[in-house]
Amino acid sequence: MKMIEDIRSVFKRDPAARNVFEIITCYSGVQAVIIYRFTHLLWRYKLYWLARFISTLARWITGIEIHPGAVIGRRFFIDHGMGVVIGETAEIGDDCMMYHGVTLGGTSWDKVKRHPTLKDGVIIGAGAKILGPITLGKNVRVGSNSVVVRSIDDNCTVVGIPGRILKKKVSDDDQFDSYAASTSSSANDPTVQAVNSIIERLADLDEQIANLSGVSEEAREDLKEIENK
């Protein structure tokens, strides 16, 4: 059963989780997902108003808004959760995880597919915004406060506004920072490397100019001595 799997997945993703009772009663992300499972069932049976009404109550209680029309896979976990918004046509695969402040938002008022699709194993950091009918491939990781507006291939790490690919391979050993890109990760950012290279080059040019200035002063003094003679 999906609800049981959702609860069990918390133990693997949150070291603070101690027992099932605590998870059910104290984890707003789990509560929101459990209620979503029920409202999605109502939605499938075309009980639209009832599904939306219960979903609204869940938002008041948990601070998390999941549209009952969204399609969410197994073992889905929202950590902390406050401020998460998941739109009507969003699709989320198995074993996905997101943190507080995440938005899976639409970019159209038309009644079409307008929200993102997340493949299996996607992790989205706190405050990130994924906008439009784009697709994040398997095991994609999105850094904190990033804004992603284009599709991302499998096994990539994305950071920044707009989101850019920081790393094209994600290993199981990589630790994910839900709040910001770590210092070690930033060191691999090609943009950061390019800026650092420019700064180093400017420093070299400053030194060369200073040396040339010294040579120029010596030349002037020599010229004055010649003129005096």
mmCIF file of C-alpha atoms in Angstrom, residues 6-163:
data_model
loop_
_atom_site.group_PDB
_atom_site.id
_atom_site.type_symbol
_atom_site.label_atom_id
_atom_site.label_comp_id
_atom_site.label_asym_id
_atom_site.label_seq_id
_atom_site.Cartn_x
_atom_site.Cartn_y
_atom_site.Cartn_z
ATOM 1 C CA ASP A 6 5.394 6.597 2.261
ATOM 2 C CA ILE A 7 5.741 6.228 6.033
ATOM 3 C CA ARG A 8 8.525 3.640 5.832
ATOM 4 C CA SER A 9 10.510 5.799 3.424
ATOM 5 C CA VAL A 10 10.842 8.483 6.108
ATOM 6 C CA PHE A 11 13.149 6.271 8.184
ATOM 7 C CA LYS A 12 15.620 6.107 5.284
ATOM 8 C CA ARG A 13 15.587 9.859 4.650
ATOM 9 C CA ASP A 14 15.308 11.496 8.050
ATOM 10 C CA PRO A 15 17.602 10.403 10.906
ATOM 11 C CA ALA A 16 15.353 12.297 13.348
ATOM 12 C CA ALA A 17 12.456 9.871 12.737
ATOM 13 C CA ARG A 18 12.055 7.531 15.728
ATOM 14 C CA ASN A 19 8.807 5.619 15.315
ATOM 15 C CA VAL A 20 5.700 5.334 13.152
ATOM 16 C CA PHE A 21 3.412 7.092 15.632
ATOM 17 C CA GLU A 22 5.691 10.110 15.736
ATOM 18 C CA ILE A 23 5.865 10.232 11.935
ATOM 19 C CA ILE A 24 2.083 10.101 11.508
ATOM 20 C CA THR A 25 1.339 12.678 14.196
ATOM 21 C CA CYS A 26 4.257 15.107 13.839
ATOM 22 C CA TYR A 27 5.396 15.075 10.208
ATOM 23 C CA SER A 28 3.302 17.549 8.213
ATOM 24 C CA GLY A 29 4.802 16.281 4.950
ATOM 25 C CA VAL A 30 3.625 12.746 5.648
ATOM 26 C CA GLN A 31 0.197 13.973 6.729
ATOM 27 C CA ALA A 32 -0.164 15.976 3.513
ATOM 28 C CA VAL A 33 0.796 13.001 1.347
ATOM 29 C CA ILE A 34 -1.585 10.648 3.177
ATOM 30 C CA ILE A 35 -4.466 13.085 2.692
ATOM 31 C CA TYR A 36 -3.446 13.553 -0.946
ATOM 32 C CA ARG A 37 -3.675 9.786 -1.540
ATOM 33 C CA PHE A 38 -7.294 9.917 -0.373
ATOM 34 C CA THR A 39 -8.230 13.082 -2.290
ATOM 35 C CA HIS A 40 -6.618 11.737 -5.471
ATOM 36 C CA LEU A 41 -8.855 8.679 -5.206
ATOM 37 C CA LEU A 42 -11.879 10.973 -4.932
ATOM 38 C CA TRP A 43 -10.611 12.927 -7.936
ATOM 39 C CA ARG A 44 -10.368 9.775 -10.020
ATOM 40 C CA TYR A 45 -13.996 9.022 -9.168
ATOM 41 C CA LYS A 46 -14.880 12.555 -10.365
ATOM 42 C CA LEU A 47 -15.808 13.795 -6.897
ATOM 43 C CA TYR A 48 -13.976 16.994 -7.717
ATOM 44 C CA TRP A 49 -15.499 19.402 -5.206
ATOM 45 C CA LEU A 50 -15.091 17.030 -2.270
ATOM 46 C CA ALA A 51 -11.505 16.299 -3.268
ATOM 47 C CA ARG A 52 -10.690 20.011 -3.489
ATOM 48 C CA PHE A 53 -12.444 20.787 -0.207
ATOM 49 C CA ILE A 54 -10.517 18.133 1.729
ATOM 50 C CA SER A 55 -7.325 19.250 0.008
ATOM 51 C CA THR A 56 -7.980 22.807 1.193
ATOM 52 C CA LEU A 57 -8.445 21.588 4.767
ATOM 53 C CA ALA A 58 -5.154 19.713 4.474
ATOM 54 C CA ARG A 59 -3.429 22.903 3.364
ATOM 55 C CA TRP A 60 -4.723 24.737 6.428
ATOM 56 C CA ILE A 61 -3.479 21.957 8.700
ATOM 57 C CA THR A 62 -0.115 21.190 7.102
ATOM 58 C CA GLY A 63 0.844 24.316 5.158
ATOM 59 C CA ILE A 64 1.302 22.113 2.082
ATOM 60 C CA GLU A 65 -0.848 22.381 -1.037
ATOM 61 C CA ILE A 66 -1.082 19.289 -3.238
ATOM 62 C CA HIS A 67 -3.736 19.416 -5.929
ATOM 63 C CA PRO A 68 -5.752 16.166 -5.909
ATOM 64 C CA GLY A 69 -5.353 15.928 -9.680
ATOM 65 C CA ALA A 70 -1.572 15.588 -9.447
ATOM 66 C CA VAL A 71 -0.110 12.119 -10.035
ATOM 67 C CA ILE A 72 2.423 11.019 -7.412
ATOM 68 C CA GLY A 73 4.325 7.737 -7.328
ATOM 69 C CA ARG A 74 5.436 5.523 -4.463
ATOM 70 C CA ARG A 75 7.603 6.388 -1.450
ATOM 71 C CA PHE A 76 7.191 10.152 -1.797
ATOM 72 C CA PHE A 77 8.525 12.257 1.086
ATOM 73 C CA ILE A 78 8.229 15.980 1.816
ATOM 74 C CA ASP A 79 10.644 17.007 4.578
ATOM 75 C CA HIS A 80 9.619 19.975 6.783
ATOM 76 C CA GLY A 81 7.084 20.838 4.086
ATOM 77 C CA MET A 82 5.772 24.312 4.863
ATOM 78 C CA GLY A 83 5.048 26.248 1.677
ATOM 79 C CA VAL A 84 5.214 23.346 -0.787
ATOM 80 C CA VAL A 85 2.862 23.742 -3.778
ATOM 81 C CA ILE A 86 2.205 20.944 -6.291
ATOM 82 C CA GLY A 87 -0.059 21.836 -9.218
ATOM 83 C CA GLU A 88 -2.877 19.922 -10.883
ATOM 84 C CA THR A 89 -1.018 18.436 -13.859
ATOM 85 C CA ALA A 90 2.235 17.717 -12.031
ATOM 86 C CA GLU A 91 3.551 14.162 -12.259
ATOM 87 C CA ILE A 92 6.014 12.739 -9.737
ATOM 88 C CA GLY A 93 7.744 9.370 -10.049
ATOM 89 C CA ASP A 94 8.788 6.881 -7.374
ATOM 90 C CA ASP A 95 11.282 7.617 -4.565
ATOM 91 C CA CYS A 96 11.171 11.391 -4.995
ATOM 92 C CA MET A 97 11.800 13.862 -2.197
ATOM 93 C CA MET A 98 11.411 17.594 -1.722
ATOM 94 C CA TYR A 99 11.955 20.121 1.025
ATOM 95 C CA HIS A 100 9.996 23.135 2.257
ATOM 96 C CA GLY A 101 9.133 26.002 -0.041
ATOM 97 C CA VAL A 102 9.230 23.984 -3.268
ATOM 98 C CA THR A 103 6.828 24.912 -6.075
ATOM 99 C CA LEU A 104 5.869 22.713 -9.009
ATOM 100 C CA GLY A 105 4.095 25.495 -10.860
ATOM 101 C CA GLY A 106 2.302 26.034 -14.148
ATOM 102 C CA THR A 107 3.075 28.639 -16.799
ATOM 103 C CA SER A 108 -0.216 28.639 -18.705
ATOM 104 C CA TRP A 109 -3.873 29.367 -18.037
ATOM 105 C CA ASP A 110 -4.980 26.851 -20.660
ATOM 106 C CA LYS A 111 -6.433 23.506 -19.573
ATOM 107 C CA VAL A 112 -3.432 21.540 -20.799
ATOM 108 C CA LYS A 113 -0.379 19.874 -19.292
ATOM 109 C CA ARG A 114 1.198 22.922 -17.639
ATOM 110 C CA HIS A 115 3.117 21.597 -14.618
ATOM 111 C CA PRO A 116 6.425 19.707 -14.345
ATOM 112 C CA THR A 117 7.076 15.984 -14.578
ATOM 113 C CA LEU A 118 9.590 14.469 -12.161
ATOM 114 C CA LYS A 119 11.041 11.074 -12.990
ATOM 115 C CA ASP A 120 12.090 8.521 -10.344
ATOM 116 C CA GLY A 121 14.560 9.510 -7.648
ATOM 117 C CA VAL A 122 14.409 13.299 -8.054
ATOM 118 C CA ILE A 123 15.402 15.430 -5.041
ATOM 119 C CA ILE A 124 14.429 19.114 -4.890
ATOM 120 C CA GLY A 125 16.066 21.438 -2.365
ATOM 121 C CA ALA A 126 14.367 24.007 -0.166
ATOM 122 C CA GLY A 127 12.765 26.953 -1.928
ATOM 123 C CA ALA A 128 13.339 25.697 -5.471
ATOM 124 C CA LYS A 129 10.809 26.512 -8.198
ATOM 125 C CA ILE A 130 10.190 24.106 -11.078
ATOM 126 C CA LEU A 131 7.996 25.865 -13.619
ATOM 127 C CA GLY A 132 6.127 24.779 -16.721
ATOM 128 C CA PRO A 133 5.508 21.457 -18.510
ATOM 129 C CA ILE A 134 9.166 20.431 -18.317
ATOM 130 C CA THR A 135 10.689 17.088 -17.344
ATOM 131 C CA LEU A 136 13.372 16.419 -14.748
ATOM 132 C CA GLY A 137 15.055 13.108 -15.554
ATOM 133 C CA LYS A 138 15.823 10.264 -13.185
ATOM 134 C CA ASN A 139 17.919 11.101 -10.111
ATOM 135 C CA VAL A 140 18.079 14.821 -10.903
ATOM 136 C CA ARG A 141 18.968 17.023 -7.933
ATOM 137 C CA VAL A 142 17.884 20.650 -7.740
ATOM 138 C CA GLY A 143 19.730 22.958 -5.348
ATOM 139 C CA SER A 144 18.105 25.297 -2.873
ATOM 140 C CA ASN A 145 16.291 28.353 -4.278
ATOM 141 C CA SER A 146 16.990 27.375 -7.875
ATOM 142 C CA VAL A 147 14.500 28.249 -10.621
ATOM 143 C CA VAL A 148 14.277 25.575 -13.310
ATOM 144 C CA VAL A 149 12.389 26.400 -16.518
ATOM 145 C CA ARG A 150 13.782 23.833 -18.958
ATOM 146 C CA SER A 151 13.956 20.043 -19.037
ATOM 147 C CA ILE A 152 16.971 18.364 -17.415
ATOM 148 C CA ASP A 153 18.514 15.040 -18.428
ATOM 149 C CA ASP A 154 18.971 12.087 -16.069
ATOM 150 C CA ASN A 155 21.577 12.168 -13.283
ATOM 151 C CA CYS A 156 22.255 15.915 -13.302
ATOM 152 C CA THR A 157 22.603 18.421 -10.469
ATOM 153 C CA VAL A 158 21.035 21.831 -11.167
ATOM 154 C CA VAL A 159 21.603 25.112 -9.309
ATOM 155 C CA GLY A 160 21.015 28.813 -9.821
ATOM 156 C CA ILE A 161 18.545 31.255 -11.367
ATOM 157 C CA PRO A 162 17.833 30.225 -14.020
ATOM 158 C CA GLY A 163 18.886 26.688 -13.235
#
